[in-house]
Amino acid sequence: RTTPPGAVGGLHLAPLPPDSTAKPTGSHTHVSTADTTGSHATERSSSGGRPRVSVVLPVHNGLPYLPHALRSLAQQTLSDFEVIMIDDASTDDSRAEMQRWVERDRRFRIFAVSHQGGVARALALGVNASRADLIARLDADDTCHPDRLRRQVMYLEHHPAVAAVGSAVALANLSPDAHPDRAEPSAPPRRIATQPVT
């Protein structure tokens, strides 16, 4: 990282109580964080208790799809990860949904900004807040295969010259009330990239 911890583009991560909201102060926007210790036990890597992967999830009005995205992360076969949820000034109940996951699974953390800054800024804040050496990302209206993180980490570990990996994509027609395990693909998976990025 080239940015000092806690600062991204004039924004500073400032821990506040979980139920507080971020408040702009002067020329900076302070970001609140909700980080609790849930009862979910996770395996930790040998690198000082840091997770192997940080999943950055920007959210602005993510309902009704956000619960599906969060559930798909909780069901990963690799359990040594954290989820950095950036609430980009949502006006729906996305924050409450994120808070439910923070309370039940300590791998999930919320950072909230008071003024919407867009997906790029939310991603930058999430990367800055991450504790892992590997960064994955997921959008609030996406779900991921249960073996996604394990396969991607395994590939990167076996190919140290590779800097980034992607995956195939299957488009699904998912109604807001549908269970994510029952989503029907609307098209066969398509390959996004043909080669790893080095």
Backbone as a chain_set.jsonl record, in Angstrom:
{"seq": "RTTPPGAVGGLHLAPLPPDSTAKPTGSHTHVSTADTTGSHATERSSSGGRPRVSVVLPVHNGLPYLPHALRSLAQQTLSDFEVIMIDDASTDDSRAEMQRWVERDRRFRIFAVSHQGGVARALALGVNASRADLIARLDADDTCHPDRLRRQVMYLEHHPAVAAVGSAVALANLSPDAHPDRAEPSAPPRRIATQPVT", "coords": {"N": [[0.825, -1.185, 0.0], [0.452, 2.205, -0.792], [-0.737, 4.283, 0.432], [-0.987, 5.783, 3.629], [-1.988, 3.869, 6.527], [-5.388, 4.22, 7.419], [-6.023, 6.495, 5.945], [-7.481, 7.702, 3.019], [-7.582, 9.376, 0.119], [-8.074, 11.897, 1.438], [-9.924, 11.029, 3.255], [-10.544, 9.69, 6.457], [-10.385, 6.791, 8.397], [-12.21, 6.34, 11.208], [-12.735, 4.812, 14.198], [-15.908, 4.334, 15.593], [-18.72, 3.948, 17.856], [-20.756, 1.015, 17.114], [-23.466, 1.674, 16.454], [-23.456, 4.261, 15.645], [-23.36, 7.055, 13.338], [-21.493, 8.164, 10.487], [-19.92, 11.322, 10.49], [-19.418, 14.38, 8.798], [-16.447, 16.283, 9.188], [-15.015, 19.288, 9.149], [-12.838, 19.46, 6.404], [-12.741, 16.785, 6.005], [-14.211, 13.535, 5.793], [-15.346, 11.58, 8.296], [-15.268, 8.147, 8.954], [-17.427, 5.745, 10.135], [-17.16, 2.736, 12.021], [-18.298, -0.575, 12.498], [-17.446, -3.104, 14.404], [-17.6, -6.039, 15.747], [-17.213, -8.725, 18.092], [-18.246, -11.65, 17.208], [-19.762, -14.906, 17.768], [-18.881, -16.733, 15.993], [-16.487, -18.992, 15.136], [-13.42, -18.76, 13.485], [-10.884, -20.097, 11.372], [-7.546, -19.019, 11.53], [-4.842, -17.591, 9.742], [-1.281, -18.184, 9.857], [-0.065, -15.747, 9.886], [0.192, -13.735, 12.024], [-2.473, -13.683, 12.987], [-3.965, -12.437, 11.079], [-6.464, -12.379, 8.498], [-6.568, -14.524, 5.569], [-7.706, -13.547, 3.251], [-9.216, -10.498, 2.302], [-12.402, -9.471, 1.694], [-13.831, -7.027, -0.153], [-16.693, -5.142, -0.087], [-18.624, -2.919, -1.536], [-21.465, -0.945, -0.766], [-24.403, 0.575, -1.727], [-27.58, 1.273, -1.115], [-28.326, -1.536, -1.228], [-30.355, -3.42, -0.996], [-32.863, -5.396, -2.584], [-30.976, -7.433, -2.769], [-28.634, -7.716, -1.282], [-28.689, -9.488, 1.074], [-28.41, -12.003, -0.159], [-25.872, -11.843, -1.304], [-24.252, -11.595, 0.994], [-24.838, -13.994, 2.311], [-23.774, -15.8, 0.47], [-21.073, -15.338, 0.827], [-20.703, -16.112, 3.498], [-20.982, -18.82, 3.208], [-18.665, -19.797, 2.107], [-16.096, -22.179, 1.279], [-13.504, -21.76, 2.076], [-12.657, -20.541, 5.092], [-11.098, -18.615, 6.274], [-11.222, -15.584, 6.105], [-12.095, -12.082, 5.817], [-14.845, -9.804, 5.703], [-15.218, -6.712, 4.386], [-17.474, -4.377, 4.596], [-18.603, -1.6, 2.979], [-20.658, 0.903, 3.669], [-22.047, 3.031, 1.617], [-23.446, 5.546, 2.244], [-26.154, 4.585, 2.282], [-29.712, 4.717, 1.824], [-31.705, 2.969, 2.229], [-32.58, -0.055, 4.0], [-30.1, -1.268, 4.113], [-27.893, -0.936, 5.858], [-28.864, -1.972, 8.281], [-29.182, -4.652, 7.583], [-26.495, -5.347, 7.107], [-25.523, -4.964, 9.687], [-26.795, -7.044, 11.051], [-25.326, -9.228, 10.11], [-22.771, -8.609, 11.096], [-23.236, -8.932, 13.803], [-23.645, -11.676, 14.011], [-21.432, -12.968, 12.898], [-18.087, -12.763, 13.216], [-16.302, -12.223, 11.199], [-17.286, -10.303, 9.546], [-17.326, -6.849, 8.903], [-18.339, -3.44, 9.244], [-18.044, -0.373, 7.564], [-18.984, 2.934, 7.386], [-19.935, 5.71, 5.426], [-20.838, 9.168, 5.471], [-21.607, 10.696, 3.29], [-22.476, 9.954, 0.008], [-20.045, 8.615, -2.095], [-19.497, 7.074, -4.247], [-18.636, 4.029, -6.053], [-15.866, 3.64, -6.535], [-14.531, 5.182, -4.571], [-15.576, 3.942, -2.292], [-14.521, 1.367, -2.615], [-11.773, 1.965, -2.395], [-11.643, 2.814, 0.278], [-12.375, 0.411, 1.496], [-10.258, -1.315, 0.731], [-8.192, -0.031, 2.031], [-8.941, -0.471, 4.681], [-8.605, -3.153, 4.931], [-7.145, -6.189, 6.213], [-5.797, -8.304, 5.185], [-3.382, -9.809, 2.928], [-4.289, -10.524, 0.453], [-6.802, -9.341, -1.719], [-10.201, -9.509, -2.405], [-13.152, -8.809, -4.301], [-16.633, -7.999, -4.192], [-19.806, -7.244, -5.453], [-22.821, -5.767, -4.14], [-25.063, -6.807, -5.35], [-24.365, -9.263, -6.28], [-23.563, -12.777, -6.167], [-21.387, -15.343, -4.943], [-19.717, -18.353, -5.962], [-19.546, -21.149, -3.762], [-16.94, -22.171, -3.532], [-15.256, -20.247, -4.446], [-13.32, -18.386, -3.176], [-11.456, -20.175, -2.031], [-10.447, -21.549, -4.282], [-9.339, -19.425, -5.765], [-7.38, -18.408, -4.002], [-5.757, -20.675, -3.727], [-4.837, -20.938, -6.375], [-3.347, -18.562, -6.669], [-1.387, -18.975, -4.702], [0.006, -21.128, -5.782], [1.016, -20.043, -8.076], [3.068, -17.789, -7.989], [3.909, -15.646, -9.608], [1.686, -14.516, -10.632], [-0.536, -11.806, -10.448], [-3.253, -11.158, -10.28], [-6.504, -12.636, -10.328], [-9.464, -13.883, -11.952], [-12.824, -14.957, -12.591], [-15.209, -17.245, -14.062], [-18.465, -16.166, -15.151], [-21.871, -16.43, -14.345], [-24.954, -15.427, -15.405], [-27.906, -14.672, -13.64], [-31.417, -14.877, -13.128], [-32.711, -13.527, -10.529], [-35.147, -13.27, -8.281], [-36.151, -10.879, -5.795], [-37.172, -12.282, -3.605], [-36.227, -14.808, -3.841], [-34.366, -17.739, -2.923], [-30.853, -17.837, -2.68], [-29.545, -20.242, -3.355], [-31.229, -21.425, -5.103], [-31.323, -20.077, -7.451], [-31.755, -19.668, -10.903], [-29.617, -20.001, -13.624], [-29.522, -17.604, -16.247], [-28.076, -17.691, -18.472], [-25.385, -19.611, -19.881], [-22.239, -19.976, -18.063], [-19.752, -17.512, -18.799], [-16.524, -16.872, -20.019], [-14.479, -14.449, -18.655], [-11.818, -13.452, -18.617], [-9.014, -14.657, -20.393], [-6.451, -15.191, -19.623], [-4.314, -15.264, -16.729], [-3.436, -12.27, -14.947], [-0.285, -10.861, -14.929]], "CA": [[0.0, 0.0, 0.0], [1.178, 3.464, -0.809], [-1.469, 5.214, 1.282], [-0.819, 5.419, 5.033], [-3.191, 3.279, 7.114], [-6.367, 5.151, 7.97], [-6.287, 7.664, 5.106], [-7.688, 7.472, 1.584], [-8.097, 10.548, -0.581], [-8.617, 12.893, 2.357], [-10.861, 10.411, 4.187], [-9.869, 8.989, 7.542], [-11.195, 5.807, 9.09], [-12.233, 6.631, 12.634], [-13.669, 3.904, 14.842], [-16.964, 4.89, 16.422], [-19.616, 2.876, 18.281], [-21.441, 0.395, 15.979], [-24.753, 2.241, 16.079], [-23.324, 5.672, 15.296], [-23.237, 7.324, 11.902], [-20.335, 8.987, 10.165], [-20.215, 12.746, 10.434], [-18.348, 15.159, 8.176], [-15.786, 17.205, 10.091], [-14.103, 20.116, 8.365], [-12.698, 19.026, 5.022], [-12.641, 15.334, 5.977], [-15.366, 12.755, 6.204], [-14.943, 10.491, 9.173], [-15.977, 6.926, 8.626], [-17.686, 4.949, 11.322], [-16.963, 1.306, 11.848], [-18.942, -1.485, 13.435], [-16.615, -4.296, 14.418], [-17.888, -6.731, 16.987], [-16.712, -10.088, 18.139], [-19.342, -12.609, 17.219], [-19.425, -16.212, 18.303], [-18.436, -17.602, 14.903], [-15.054, -19.274, 15.183], [-12.812, -18.898, 12.168], [-9.471, -20.45, 11.39], [-6.716, -17.87, 11.188], [-3.562, -17.945, 9.162], [-0.153, -18.045, 10.762], [0.523, -14.416, 9.731], [-0.204, -12.801, 13.074], [-3.913, -13.622, 13.197], [-4.639, -11.742, 9.982], [-7.135, -13.29, 7.564], [-5.863, -14.755, 4.298], [-8.348, -12.752, 2.203], [-10.182, -9.455, 2.662], [-13.401, -9.271, 0.645], [-14.338, -5.655, -0.078], [-18.068, -5.124, -0.589], [-19.245, -1.596, -1.479], [-22.931, -1.048, -0.729], [-25.277, 1.752, -1.705], [-28.951, 0.796, -1.318], [-28.11, -2.888, -1.732], [-31.513, -4.312, -0.893], [-33.112, -6.628, -1.832], [-30.018, -8.478, -3.134], [-27.534, -7.792, -0.333], [-28.665, -10.715, 1.889], [-27.917, -13.116, -0.972], [-24.422, -11.665, -1.425], [-23.639, -11.892, 2.287], [-24.98, -15.429, 2.558], [-22.826, -16.529, -0.382], [-19.76, -15.214, 1.456], [-20.694, -16.931, 4.719], [-20.965, -20.23, 2.823], [-17.409, -20.128, 1.438], [-15.358, -23.327, 1.809], [-12.368, -21.154, 2.768], [-13.267, -19.737, 6.157], [-10.13, -17.65, 6.778], [-11.366, -14.325, 5.374], [-12.913, -11.049, 6.437], [-15.666, -9.05, 4.762], [-15.222, -5.279, 4.674], [-18.664, -3.807, 3.962], [-18.575, -0.14, 2.991], [-21.991, 1.477, 3.454], [-21.841, 4.301, 0.927], [-24.587, 6.429, 2.523], [-27.421, 3.969, 1.858], [-30.939, 5.283, 2.397], [-32.631, 1.865, 2.492], [-32.216, -0.778, 5.221], [-28.855, -2.029, 3.907], [-27.054, -0.884, 7.067], [-29.424, -2.911, 9.259], [-28.842, -6.006, 7.114], [-25.076, -5.539, 7.378], [-25.359, -5.065, 11.137], [-27.191, -8.41, 11.446], [-24.201, -10.12, 9.824], [-21.707, -8.274, 12.052], [-23.596, -9.498, 15.107], [-23.598, -13.146, 14.035], [-20.206, -13.525, 12.324], [-17.04, -11.758, 13.471], [-15.534, -11.957, 9.978], [-17.954, -9.209, 8.843], [-17.137, -5.528, 9.504], [-18.999, -2.345, 8.518], [-17.532, 0.994, 7.564], [-20.053, 3.731, 6.787], [-19.628, 7.112, 5.147], [-22.045, 9.986, 5.587], [-21.971, 11.241, 1.985], [-22.183, 8.998, -1.052], [-18.877, 8.979, -2.88], [-19.379, 6.195, -5.401], [-18.034, 2.717, -5.854], [-14.404, 3.719, -6.505], [-14.112, 5.641, -3.242], [-15.922, 2.894, -1.333], [-13.521, 0.303, -2.764], [-10.507, 2.446, -1.836], [-11.781, 2.749, 1.738], [-12.368, -0.995, 1.879], [-8.9, -1.836, 0.588], [-7.408, 0.573, 3.101], [-9.332, -1.074, 5.963], [-8.362, -4.598, 4.904], [-6.016, -6.695, 6.996], [-5.177, -9.422, 4.475], [-2.522, -9.5, 1.791], [-5.073, -10.755, -0.761], [-8.059, -8.594, -1.753], [-11.245, -9.931, -3.34], [-14.26, -7.863, -4.226], [-17.952, -8.493, -4.546], [-20.835, -6.199, -5.434], [-23.968, -6.094, -3.288], [-26.084, -7.537, -6.102], [-23.741, -10.474, -6.802], [-23.276, -13.887, -5.26], [-20.215, -16.075, -5.435], [-19.684, -19.797, -5.809], [-19.005, -21.472, -2.434], [-15.522, -22.512, -3.585], [-14.539, -19.167, -5.137], [-12.139, -17.885, -2.49], [-10.479, -21.248, -1.88], [-9.798, -21.795, -5.573], [-8.524, -18.283, -6.158], [-6.208, -18.374, -3.126], [-4.913, -21.807, -4.088], [-4.18, -20.613, -7.643], [-2.33, -17.533, -6.432], [-0.29, -19.567, -3.937], [0.767, -22.013, -6.659], [1.524, -19.255, -9.2], [3.468, -16.522, -7.355], [4.114, -14.56, -10.57], [0.371, -13.995, -11.007], [-0.944, -10.715, -9.564], [-4.707, -11.05, -10.153], [-7.285, -13.705, -10.947], [-10.889, -13.633, -12.11], [-13.565, -16.214, -12.682], [-16.326, -17.268, -14.999], [-19.66, -15.494, -14.643], [-23.165, -16.937, -14.791], [-26.012, -14.455, -15.147], [-29.061, -15.347, -13.061], [-32.618, -14.099, -12.859], [-32.963, -13.775, -9.122], [-36.146, -12.369, -7.734], [-35.76, -10.47, -4.454], [-37.607, -13.245, -2.603], [-35.661, -16.127, -4.135], [-33.236, -18.214, -2.132], [-29.727, -17.802, -3.613], [-29.176, -21.58, -3.809], [-32.199, -21.879, -6.098], [-31.321, -19.176, -8.606], [-31.57, -20.342, -12.193], [-28.828, -19.191, -14.562], [-30.223, -17.19, -17.457], [-27.156, -17.965, -19.574], [-24.255, -20.406, -19.395], [-21.099, -19.149, -17.648], [-18.886, -17.05, -19.874], [-15.178, -16.58, -19.558], [-14.209, -13.011, -18.691], [-10.418, -13.266, -19.006], [-8.448, -15.92, -20.831], [-5.147, -15.397, -19.015], [-4.062, -14.526, -15.48], [-2.693, -11.028, -15.081], [1.002, -10.957, -14.219]], "C": [[0.861, 1.238, 0.0], [0.509, 4.51, 0.072], [-1.261, 4.83, 2.734], [-2.109, 4.837, 5.594], [-4.101, 4.353, 7.692], [-6.689, 6.338, 7.087], [-6.424, 7.254, 3.65], [-8.28, 8.734, 1.0], [-8.721, 11.582, 0.328], [-9.635, 12.339, 3.333], [-10.085, 9.642, 5.237], [-10.841, 8.016, 8.184], [-11.092, 6.081, 10.577], [-13.214, 5.699, 13.316], [-14.637, 4.644, 15.753], [-17.837, 3.737, 16.896], [-20.415, 2.339, 17.1], [-22.734, 1.059, 15.548], [-24.665, 3.722, 15.706], [-23.237, 5.834, 13.787], [-22.045, 8.231, 11.672], [-20.762, 10.439, 10.034], [-19.078, 13.464, 9.716], [-17.772, 16.142, 9.184], [-14.786, 18.006, 9.285], [-14.06, 19.627, 6.932], [-12.627, 17.509, 4.894], [-13.971, 14.698, 6.33], [-14.852, 11.643, 7.091], [-15.852, 9.308, 8.916], [-16.183, 6.138, 9.891], [-17.481, 3.486, 11.005], [-17.741, 0.541, 12.902], [-18.151, -2.778, 13.362], [-16.84, -4.987, 15.752], [-17.28, -8.108, 16.952], [-17.89, -11.015, 18.292], [-18.879, -13.946, 17.755], [-18.889, -17.154, 17.243], [-16.933, -17.773, 14.973], [-14.527, -19.423, 13.767], [-11.374, -19.322, 12.337], [-8.697, -19.218, 10.959], [-5.39, -18.353, 10.639], [-2.461, -17.719, 10.182], [0.485, -16.656, 10.682], [-0.044, -13.43, 10.747], [-1.691, -12.664, 13.281], [-4.663, -12.874, 12.118], [-5.34, -12.749, 9.088], [-6.319, -13.458, 6.286], [-6.404, -13.858, 3.198], [-9.242, -11.699, 2.846], [-11.114, -9.281, 1.47], [-13.984, -7.879, 0.836], [-15.676, -5.607, -0.795], [-18.651, -3.724, -0.457], [-20.766, -1.724, -1.57], [-23.544, 0.342, -0.749], [-26.666, 1.256, -2.084], [-28.936, -0.603, -1.946], [-29.286, -3.829, -1.647], [-32.275, -4.306, -2.208], [-32.056, -7.707, -2.046], [-28.898, -8.688, -2.131], [-27.55, -9.053, 0.531], [-28.127, -11.922, 1.135], [-26.39, -13.049, -1.105], [-23.729, -12.057, -0.127], [-23.722, -13.377, 2.619], [-23.99, -16.22, 1.713], [-21.403, -16.424, 0.168], [-19.672, -16.098, 2.701], [-20.576, -18.414, 4.401], [-19.685, -20.635, 2.087], [-16.724, -21.331, 2.09], [-14.068, -22.881, 2.48], [-12.955, -20.252, 3.853], [-12.353, -18.635, 6.68], [-10.15, -16.371, 5.935], [-12.122, -13.335, 6.227], [-13.708, -10.369, 5.333], [-15.699, -7.608, 5.237], [-16.395, -4.686, 3.894], [-18.594, -2.288, 4.102], [-19.983, 0.349, 2.668], [-21.808, 2.885, 2.91], [-23.103, 5.16, 1.011], [-25.904, 5.86, 2.003], [-28.597, 4.632, 2.545], [-32.004, 4.218, 2.598], [-32.175, 1.16, 3.774], [-30.962, -1.63, 5.055], [-27.998, -2.063, 5.167], [-27.556, -1.862, 8.112], [-29.109, -4.353, 8.869], [-27.374, -6.305, 7.37], [-24.83, -5.734, 8.866], [-25.755, -6.454, 11.641], [-26.043, -9.389, 11.217], [-23.03, -9.85, 10.755], [-21.993, -8.94, 13.395], [-23.496, -11.018, 15.144], [-22.286, -13.745, 13.542], [-19.092, -12.486, 12.425], [-16.172, -11.465, 12.26], [-16.085, -10.75, 9.227], [-17.747, -7.909, 9.619], [-17.8, -4.484, 8.62], [-18.182, -1.068, 8.667], [-18.574, 1.817, 6.817], [-19.588, 5.166, 6.58], [-20.934, 7.9, 5.124], [-22.505, 10.568, 4.257], [-21.545, 10.261, 0.904], [-21.027, 9.487, -1.911], [-18.668, 8.101, -4.094], [-18.565, 4.953, -5.111], [-16.512, 2.788, -5.77], [-13.901, 4.161, -5.133], [-14.413, 4.584, -2.198], [-14.916, 1.74, -1.405], [-12.18, 0.72, -2.164], [-10.538, 2.408, -0.312], [-11.711, 1.313, 2.222], [-10.99, -1.618, 1.791], [-8.029, -1.298, 1.715], [-7.709, -0.06, 4.456], [-8.994, -2.556, 6.043], [-7.125, -4.963, 5.709], [-5.258, -7.796, 6.262], [-4.262, -8.929, 3.359], [-3.262, -9.669, 0.472], [-6.411, -10.034, -0.648], [-8.968, -9.222, -2.802], [-12.328, -8.872, -3.275], [-15.534, -8.525, -4.687], [-18.902, -7.31, -4.497], [-22.039, -6.689, -4.632], [-25.051, -6.862, -4.025], [-25.52, -8.8, -6.759], [-23.701, -11.553, -5.729], [-22.05, -14.596, -5.81], [-20.343, -17.555, -5.117], [-19.062, -20.129, -4.449], [-17.5, -21.753, -2.412], [-14.67, -21.408, -4.21], [-13.245, -18.78, -4.446], [-11.062, -18.955, -2.35], [-9.719, -21.479, -3.181], [-8.886, -20.646, -5.982], [-7.262, -18.181, -5.303], [-5.24, -19.488, -3.503], [-4.152, -21.504, -5.395], [-3.056, -19.606, -7.427], [-1.138, -18.089, -5.657], [0.591, -20.45, -4.814], [1.374, -21.29, -7.861], [1.942, -17.872, -8.682], [3.718, -15.366, -8.327], [2.802, -13.917, -11.002], [-0.078, -12.964, -9.977], [-2.451, -10.641, -9.345], [-5.367, -12.224, -10.859], [-8.737, -13.262, -11.043], [-11.59, -14.978, -12.173], [-14.623, -16.109, -13.773], [-17.537, -16.623, -14.337], [-20.889, -16.186, -15.202], [-24.209, -15.884, -14.432], [-27.241, -15.2, -14.662], [-30.209, -14.369, -12.946], [-33.02, -14.423, -11.435], [-33.995, -12.777, -8.631], [-35.732, -12.017, -6.311], [-36.129, -11.492, -3.384], [-36.975, -14.621, -2.779], [-34.53, -16.46, -3.176], [-32.04, -18.322, -3.074], [-29.313, -19.177, -4.123], [-30.107, -22.092, -4.893], [-32.265, -20.978, -7.327], [-31.025, -19.964, -9.875], [-30.731, -19.466, -13.112], [-29.652, -18.838, -15.798], [-29.352, -17.413, -18.691], [-26.026, -18.822, -19.034], [-23.109, -19.493, -18.967], [-20.273, -18.733, -18.854], [-17.548, -16.648, -19.286], [-14.911, -15.082, -19.73], [-12.779, -12.748, -19.174], [-9.84, -14.622, -19.38], [-7.098, -16.208, -20.21], [-5.093, -14.686, -17.674], [-3.261, -13.266, -15.764], [-1.388, -11.173, -14.309], [1.65, -9.6, -14.087]], "O": [[1.871, 1.314, 0.7], [1.127, 5.517, 0.419], [-1.349, 3.646, 3.059], [-3.2, 5.247, 5.198], [-3.644, 5.276, 8.366], [-7.56, 7.132, 7.442], [-5.576, 6.54, 3.115], [-9.391, 9.118, 1.366], [-9.796, 12.1, 0.023], [-10.165, 13.082, 4.159], [-9.073, 9.013, 4.93], [-11.982, 8.37, 8.482], [-9.998, 6.055, 11.141], [-14.413, 5.774, 13.049], [-14.237, 5.47, 16.573], [-17.704, 2.63, 16.374], [-20.73, 3.091, 16.177], [-23.073, 1.009, 14.366], [-25.689, 4.365, 15.476], [-23.063, 4.86, 13.055], [-21.64, 8.978, 12.563], [-21.843, 10.737, 9.525], [-17.907, 13.196, 9.986], [-18.513, 16.763, 9.947], [-13.806, 17.451, 8.788], [-15.098, 19.402, 6.31], [-12.469, 16.994, 3.787], [-14.761, 15.268, 7.082], [-14.009, 10.85, 6.673], [-17.053, 9.459, 8.69], [-15.238, 5.886, 10.638], [-17.614, 3.057, 9.859], [-17.829, 0.961, 14.055], [-18.191, -3.471, 12.345], [-16.315, -4.549, 16.776], [-16.879, -8.596, 15.895], [-18.461, -11.146, 19.375], [-17.723, -14.096, 18.152], [-18.482, -18.271, 17.564], [-16.188, -16.797, 14.879], [-15.116, -20.126, 12.946], [-10.717, -18.961, 13.313], [-9.157, -18.459, 10.106], [-4.885, -19.403, 11.035], [-2.688, -17.134, 11.24], [1.487, -16.411, 11.353], [-0.67, -12.432, 10.39], [-2.143, -11.606, 13.719], [-5.876, -12.69, 12.224], [-4.856, -13.871, 8.932], [-5.476, -12.62, 5.968], [-5.659, -13.447, 2.309], [-9.94, -11.978, 3.82], [-10.665, -8.979, 0.364], [-14.568, -7.588, 1.879], [-15.782, -5.983, -1.963], [-19.128, -3.362, 0.618], [-21.284, -2.517, -2.356], [-23.245, 1.179, 0.103], [-26.906, 0.867, -3.227], [-29.461, -0.819, -3.038], [-29.224, -4.938, -2.178], [-32.316, -3.277, -2.882], [-32.227, -8.817, -1.542], [-28.269, -9.746, -2.132], [-26.491, -9.654, 0.712], [-27.461, -12.774, 1.723], [-25.706, -14.07, -1.027], [-22.728, -12.773, -0.148], [-22.772, -13.948, 3.153], [-23.426, -17.207, 2.185], [-20.608, -17.346, -0.015], [-18.658, -16.761, 2.919], [-20.116, -19.189, 5.241], [-19.634, -21.716, 1.501], [-16.765, -21.485, 3.311], [-13.581, -23.569, 3.377], [-13.675, -19.301, 3.548], [-12.799, -17.795, 7.461], [-9.231, -16.106, 5.16], [-12.719, -13.701, 7.239], [-13.297, -10.358, 4.173], [-16.148, -7.314, 6.345], [-16.316, -4.515, 2.677], [-18.533, -1.76, 5.212], [-20.445, 0.226, 1.534], [-21.461, 3.811, 3.643], [-23.739, 5.462, 0.001], [-26.68, 6.567, 1.36], [-28.502, 5.058, 3.696], [-33.094, 4.52, 3.084], [-31.439, 1.755, 4.561], [-30.779, -2.609, 5.779], [-27.437, -3.104, 5.507], [-26.751, -2.521, 8.77], [-28.804, -5.179, 9.729], [-27.038, -7.406, 7.807], [-24.021, -6.574, 9.262], [-25.123, -6.984, 12.555], [-25.811, -10.279, 12.035], [-22.354, -10.793, 11.167], [-21.081, -9.453, 14.043], [-23.283, -11.591, 16.212], [-22.049, -14.935, 13.753], [-19.16, -11.441, 11.779], [-15.371, -10.531, 12.299], [-15.406, -10.222, 8.346], [-17.961, -7.859, 10.83], [-17.823, -4.62, 7.397], [-17.701, -0.736, 9.75], [-19.001, 1.433, 5.728], [-18.937, 5.756, 7.441], [-21.994, 7.365, 4.799], [-23.681, 10.903, 4.109], [-20.406, 9.796, 0.881], [-21.026, 10.62, -2.392], [-17.762, 8.347, -4.89], [-17.901, 4.838, -4.081], [-15.919, 2.045, -4.988], [-12.956, 3.582, -4.598], [-13.598, 4.347, -1.307], [-14.508, 1.202, -0.376], [-11.523, -0.08, -1.498], [-9.558, 2.009, 0.318], [-11.071, 1.021, 3.232], [-10.591, -2.371, 2.679], [-7.222, -2.03, 2.286], [-6.814, -0.172, 5.294], [-9.087, -3.153, 7.115], [-6.197, -4.17, 5.866], [-4.17, -8.178, 6.693], [-4.359, -7.787, 2.909], [-2.91, -9.033, -0.521], [-7.077, -10.104, 0.385], [-8.559, -9.441, -3.943], [-12.412, -8.122, -2.303], [-15.521, -9.479, -5.464], [-18.812, -6.471, -3.6], [-22.239, -7.893, -4.473], [-25.882, -7.509, -3.388], [-26.123, -9.344, -7.684], [-23.794, -11.267, -4.535], [-21.717, -14.469, -6.988], [-20.984, -17.953, -4.145], [-18.13, -19.444, -4.027], [-16.858, -21.587, -1.375], [-13.485, -21.616, -4.473], [-12.178, -18.837, -5.057], [-9.878, -18.669, -2.533], [-8.493, -21.592, -3.18], [-7.786, -20.871, -6.488], [-6.186, -17.895, -5.827], [-4.033, -19.262, -3.587], [-2.959, -21.787, -5.497], [-1.95, -19.777, -7.939], [0.002, -17.713, -5.928], [1.802, -20.511, -4.605], [2.172, -21.878, -8.591], [1.237, -16.89, -8.915], [3.737, -14.211, -7.903], [2.809, -12.882, -11.668], [-0.011, -13.214, -8.773], [-2.893, -10.113, -8.325], [-4.857, -12.738, -11.855], [-9.18, -12.378, -10.31], [-11.007, -16.011, -11.844], [-14.887, -15.038, -14.32], [-17.619, -16.546, -13.111], [-20.947, -16.495, -16.392], [-24.326, -15.497, -13.269], [-27.587, -16.248, -15.209], [-30.006, -13.181, -12.697], [-33.604, -15.474, -11.17], [-33.733, -11.575, -8.576], [-35.019, -12.796, -5.678], [-35.462, -11.562, -2.352], [-37.174, -15.504, -1.945], [-33.83, -15.575, -2.683], [-32.189, -18.85, -4.175], [-28.776, -19.275, -5.226], [-29.806, -23.095, -5.539], [-33.172, -21.111, -8.149], [-30.143, -20.822, -9.896], [-31.085, -18.314, -13.359], [-30.387, -19.673, -16.326], [-29.835, -17.334, -19.82], [-25.733, -18.766, -17.84], [-23.008, -18.363, -19.445], [-20.113, -19.496, -19.806], [-17.477, -16.139, -18.168], [-15.095, -14.526, -20.813], [-12.565, -11.907, -20.047], [-10.152, -15.627, -18.742], [-6.632, -17.347, -20.254], [-5.728, -13.649, -17.483], [-2.493, -13.216, -16.725], [-1.401, -11.571, -13.144], [2.736, -9.487, -13.52]]}, "num_chains": 1, "name": "protein.A"}
